[in-house]
Short mmCIF file of C-alpha atoms in Angstrom, two decimals:
data_model
loop_
_atom_site.label_atom_id
_atom_site.label_comp_id
_atom_site.label_asym_id
_atom_site.label_seq_id
_atom_site.Cartn_x
_atom_site.Cartn_y
_atom_site.Cartn_z
CA ASP A 15 -119.15 -137.18 -92.92
CA GLN A 16 -115.89 -139.10 -92.86
CA GLN A 17 -113.25 -137.02 -91.11
CA VAL A 18 -110.59 -139.69 -91.60
CA LYS A 19 -110.42 -141.29 -95.04
CA GLN A 20 -108.55 -144.32 -96.25
CA ASN A 21 -109.37 -144.37 -99.93
CA SER A 22 -107.77 -147.71 -100.77
CA PRO A 23 -109.89 -150.60 -99.44
CA SER A 24 -107.11 -153.04 -100.32
CA LEU A 25 -103.45 -153.11 -101.33
CA SER A 26 -101.37 -156.01 -102.60
CA VAL A 27 -97.57 -155.92 -102.19
CA GLN A 28 -94.86 -158.46 -102.87
CA GLU A 29 -92.92 -159.80 -99.89
CA GLY A 30 -89.72 -157.81 -99.30
CA ARG A 31 -91.02 -154.67 -101.04
CA ILE A 32 -92.26 -151.46 -99.45
CA SER A 33 -95.92 -151.14 -98.43
CA ILE A 34 -97.33 -147.60 -98.38
CA LEU A 35 -100.72 -147.04 -96.78
CA ASN A 36 -102.32 -143.64 -97.10
CA CYS A 37 -104.73 -141.65 -94.96
CA ASP A 38 -106.34 -138.22 -95.41
CA TYR A 39 -108.17 -136.16 -92.82
CA THR A 40 -110.43 -133.14 -92.97
CA ASN A 41 -110.56 -131.88 -89.38
CA SER A 42 -107.80 -129.33 -88.83
CA MET A 43 -108.21 -129.74 -85.06
CA PHE A 44 -106.69 -133.23 -85.19
CA ASP A 45 -103.26 -133.10 -83.56
CA TYR A 46 -102.40 -136.72 -82.92
CA PHE A 47 -102.49 -139.64 -85.33
CA LEU A 48 -102.19 -143.37 -84.85
CA TRP A 49 -102.04 -146.53 -86.94
CA TYR A 50 -103.60 -149.80 -85.83
CA LYS A 51 -103.34 -153.27 -87.31
CA LYS A 52 -106.17 -155.79 -87.10
CA TYR A 53 -106.21 -159.54 -87.74
CA PRO A 54 -109.56 -161.35 -88.19
CA ALA A 55 -111.35 -162.17 -84.91
CA GLU A 56 -108.96 -159.97 -82.90
CA GLY A 57 -109.12 -156.40 -81.67
CA PRO A 58 -106.98 -153.70 -83.30
CA THR A 59 -103.35 -153.55 -82.15
CA PHE A 60 -101.52 -150.24 -81.78
CA LEU A 61 -98.61 -149.88 -84.21
CA ILE A 62 -97.20 -146.37 -84.24
CA SER A 63 -98.28 -142.78 -83.61
CA ILE A 64 -97.23 -139.26 -84.52
CA SER A 65 -97.91 -135.88 -82.99
CA SER A 66 -98.69 -132.89 -85.20
CA ILE A 67 -95.47 -131.21 -84.06
CA LYS A 68 -93.50 -133.85 -85.97
CA ASP A 69 -93.45 -134.87 -89.61
CA LYS A 70 -91.91 -138.32 -89.21
CA ASN A 71 -91.79 -141.09 -86.64
CA GLU A 72 -89.97 -144.37 -87.06
CA ASP A 73 -90.18 -147.67 -85.20
CA GLY A 74 -88.29 -150.57 -86.71
CA ARG A 75 -89.82 -151.47 -90.08
CA PHE A 76 -92.65 -148.95 -89.61
CA THR A 77 -92.42 -145.24 -90.43
CA VAL A 78 -95.27 -142.75 -90.34
CA PHE A 79 -95.07 -139.49 -92.29
CA LEU A 80 -97.32 -136.51 -91.63
CA ASN A 81 -97.95 -133.67 -94.10
CA LYS A 82 -100.06 -131.15 -92.17
CA SER A 83 -100.54 -128.73 -95.04
CA ALA A 84 -101.99 -131.53 -97.19
CA LYS A 85 -103.81 -133.14 -94.22
CA HIS A 86 -102.24 -136.41 -95.24
CA LEU A 87 -100.35 -139.15 -93.50
CA SER A 88 -98.84 -142.38 -94.67
CA LEU A 89 -97.49 -145.56 -93.13
CA HIS A 90 -94.47 -147.18 -94.73
CA ILE A 91 -93.57 -150.80 -93.99
CA VAL A 92 -90.11 -151.88 -95.16
CA PRO A 93 -89.50 -154.69 -95.89
CA SER A 94 -93.00 -156.17 -96.06
CA GLN A 95 -93.40 -159.60 -94.49
CA PRO A 96 -96.20 -162.20 -94.75
CA GLY A 97 -97.24 -161.52 -91.15
CA ASP A 98 -98.00 -157.92 -92.14
CA SER A 99 -101.10 -159.12 -94.02
CA ALA A 100 -103.94 -157.52 -92.04
CA VAL A 101 -106.35 -154.58 -92.05
CA TYR A 102 -104.67 -151.29 -91.17
CA PHE A 103 -106.65 -148.45 -89.61
CA CYS A 104 -105.63 -144.83 -89.46
CA ALA A 105 -107.00 -142.93 -86.43
CA ALA A 106 -106.90 -139.33 -85.26
CA SER A 107 -107.51 -137.36 -82.09
CA ASP A 108 -108.12 -133.68 -81.35
CA SER A 109 -107.50 -133.98 -77.63
CA GLY A 110 -103.73 -134.17 -77.54
CA GLY A 111 -101.99 -137.49 -76.94
CA GLY A 112 -104.96 -139.54 -78.09
CA ALA A 113 -106.21 -140.08 -74.54
CA ASP A 114 -109.82 -139.25 -75.48
CA GLY A 115 -111.95 -140.81 -78.21
CA LEU A 116 -110.36 -141.57 -81.57
CA THR A 117 -111.82 -141.13 -85.06
CA PHE A 118 -110.95 -144.07 -87.29
CA GLY A 119 -110.85 -144.51 -91.05
CA LYS A 120 -112.50 -147.49 -92.75
CA GLY A 121 -109.26 -149.41 -93.06
CA THR A 122 -107.03 -150.77 -95.81
CA HIS A 123 -106.62 -154.52 -96.25
CA LEU A 124 -102.93 -155.16 -96.92
CA ILE A 125 -102.09 -158.44 -98.63
CA ILE A 126 -98.44 -159.48 -98.77
CA GLN A 127 -97.81 -161.90 -101.61
CA PRO A 128 -94.93 -164.42 -101.41
CA ASP B 14 -102.94 -162.95 -69.46
CA THR B 15 -102.88 -159.23 -68.65
CA GLY B 16 -104.68 -158.01 -71.76
CA VAL B 17 -108.20 -156.56 -72.10
CA SER B 18 -110.82 -159.28 -71.68
CA GLN B 19 -114.33 -159.13 -73.15
CA ASN B 20 -117.22 -161.47 -72.52
CA PRO B 21 -119.05 -163.01 -74.18
CA ARG B 22 -117.19 -163.33 -77.50
CA HIS B 23 -120.42 -163.88 -79.39
CA LYS B 24 -124.03 -163.09 -78.58
CA ILE B 25 -127.10 -163.88 -80.65
CA THR B 26 -130.31 -162.31 -79.43
CA LYS B 27 -133.82 -161.75 -80.65
CA ARG B 28 -134.94 -158.27 -81.54
CA GLY B 29 -136.40 -156.50 -78.54
CA GLN B 30 -134.34 -158.37 -75.95
CA ASN B 31 -131.80 -156.72 -73.65
CA VAL B 32 -128.13 -157.68 -73.75
CA THR B 33 -125.17 -156.87 -71.50
CA PHE B 34 -121.48 -157.12 -72.32
CA ARG B 35 -118.58 -157.07 -69.90
CA CYS B 36 -115.07 -155.66 -70.26
CA ASP B 37 -112.17 -156.24 -67.89
CA PRO B 38 -109.41 -153.72 -68.66
CA ILE B 39 -105.70 -153.94 -67.91
CA SER B 40 -105.64 -153.43 -64.17
CA GLU B 41 -103.37 -150.39 -64.02
CA HIS B 42 -105.20 -148.54 -66.83
CA ASN B 43 -107.50 -145.80 -65.56
CA ARG B 44 -109.21 -145.08 -68.90
CA LEU B 45 -111.69 -147.44 -70.50
CA TYR B 46 -113.35 -147.02 -73.88
CA TRP B 47 -116.21 -148.60 -75.80
CA TYR B 48 -116.29 -148.65 -79.59
CA ARG B 49 -118.60 -150.24 -82.13
CA GLN B 50 -117.45 -151.63 -85.48
CA THR B 51 -119.77 -152.64 -88.32
CA LEU B 52 -118.77 -154.48 -91.48
CA GLY B 53 -116.53 -152.45 -93.75
CA GLN B 54 -116.17 -149.61 -91.25
CA GLY B 55 -113.56 -148.58 -88.75
CA PRO B 56 -114.29 -148.59 -85.03
CA GLU B 57 -116.69 -145.80 -83.96
CA PHE B 58 -116.29 -144.20 -80.55
CA LEU B 59 -119.19 -144.72 -78.13
CA THR B 60 -118.06 -143.63 -74.68
CA TYR B 61 -115.17 -143.53 -72.25
CA PHE B 62 -114.51 -143.61 -68.54
CA GLN B 63 -111.73 -142.23 -66.44
CA ASN B 64 -111.82 -144.41 -63.35
CA GLU B 65 -115.55 -144.63 -62.51
CA ALA B 66 -116.53 -141.33 -64.15
CA GLN B 67 -118.12 -141.44 -67.60
CA LEU B 68 -116.50 -138.42 -69.26
CA GLU B 69 -117.76 -138.47 -72.82
CA LYS B 70 -120.58 -140.04 -74.79
CA SER B 71 -120.97 -140.11 -78.56
CA ARG B 72 -124.25 -139.18 -80.19
CA LEU B 73 -124.20 -142.78 -81.45
CA LEU B 74 -124.99 -143.84 -77.88
CA SER B 75 -128.80 -143.64 -77.94
CA ASP B 76 -130.86 -143.79 -74.75
CA ARG B 77 -131.18 -147.57 -75.26
CA PHE B 78 -127.48 -147.87 -74.49
CA SER B 79 -126.01 -147.52 -71.02
CA ALA B 80 -122.49 -148.09 -69.79
CA GLU B 81 -121.19 -148.33 -66.27
CA ARG B 82 -117.84 -148.75 -64.61
CA PRO B 83 -118.49 -149.27 -60.91
CA LYS B 84 -115.43 -148.84 -58.70
CA GLY B 85 -113.35 -147.95 -61.73
CA SER B 86 -112.54 -151.55 -62.59
CA PHE B 87 -114.58 -153.65 -65.06
CA SER B 88 -117.24 -152.06 -67.25
CA THR B 89 -120.58 -153.19 -68.63
CA LEU B 90 -122.39 -152.03 -71.74
CA GLU B 91 -126.13 -152.74 -71.85
CA ILE B 92 -128.35 -152.42 -74.88
CA GLN B 93 -132.07 -152.40 -74.18
CA ARG B 94 -134.75 -153.37 -76.72
CA THR B 95 -132.18 -154.46 -79.29
CA GLU B 96 -132.73 -153.66 -82.96
CA GLN B 97 -131.22 -155.31 -86.04
CA GLY B 98 -129.13 -152.18 -86.59
CA ASP B 99 -127.36 -152.90 -83.29
CA SER B 100 -125.66 -155.93 -84.87
CA ALA B 101 -121.95 -155.14 -84.74
CA MET B 102 -118.67 -155.91 -83.04
CA TYR B 103 -118.45 -154.08 -79.71
CA LEU B 104 -114.85 -153.34 -78.78
CA CYS B 105 -113.52 -152.34 -75.40
CA ALA B 106 -110.11 -150.73 -74.93
CA SER B 107 -108.11 -149.45 -72.00
CA SER B 108 -105.33 -146.92 -71.69
CA PRO B 109 -103.10 -145.43 -69.01
CA GLY B 110 -103.95 -142.05 -70.54
CA THR B 111 -100.98 -141.82 -72.87
CA ASP B 112 -99.90 -143.37 -76.14
CA GLY B 113 -102.27 -145.80 -77.81
CA TYR B 114 -104.96 -148.09 -76.49
CA THR B 115 -105.02 -151.82 -75.87
CA PHE B 116 -108.14 -153.30 -77.41
CA GLY B 117 -109.92 -156.47 -76.41
CA SER B 118 -111.01 -159.05 -78.98
CA GLY B 119 -114.56 -157.72 -78.95
CA THR B 120 -118.07 -159.08 -78.52
CA ARG B 121 -119.88 -159.84 -81.76
CA LEU B 122 -123.60 -159.13 -81.40
CA THR B 123 -126.11 -160.54 -83.87
CA VAL B 124 -129.72 -159.41 -83.53
CA VAL B 125 -132.17 -161.70 -85.32
#
């Protein structure tokens, strides 16, 4: 049973436009959410996180939005750059702060086209 | 390089053999995690340590799997009597206990 779902296996976006990656979760105990980026042959790299007490967190070109009532979060990348082409994983934790084990989605492969 | 280091990067083994992987975390991080990732899936949590204590184990970690972190520094993950279903990328990560982990590049295991 997938508790964290990323329903789009891939997404293609033109360079300079906005990329929106979506994530849904089913476990109402999740209170901390993270996004990771992964290049081939490398481990995932932490991008941005959000606590359930917030509905938005921003870091440079990356913004994460959380809609608790819909159990939905999204990652916005503006403007999209070629180096953003990677697999993006949504992850969630029910232990506060993400210090314990994380539950990951299957990932979305983002392709930025020139 | 002060990142998380994993060795070996690749391991090919015959079914039924034992394998051991090593992870060297970022030195000041007291938490260390093991995850497994198969093709088309996200990383799946296996176990984690706070210092030398193993605090949580996933039900994915069958009795053929054992992890240790002696002295709270590096960690090893051993798989006994490997099966083809054990073929995966094994990822190690470390954390100071707060925001986000730092992952290593992983060990890719192929069981033939």
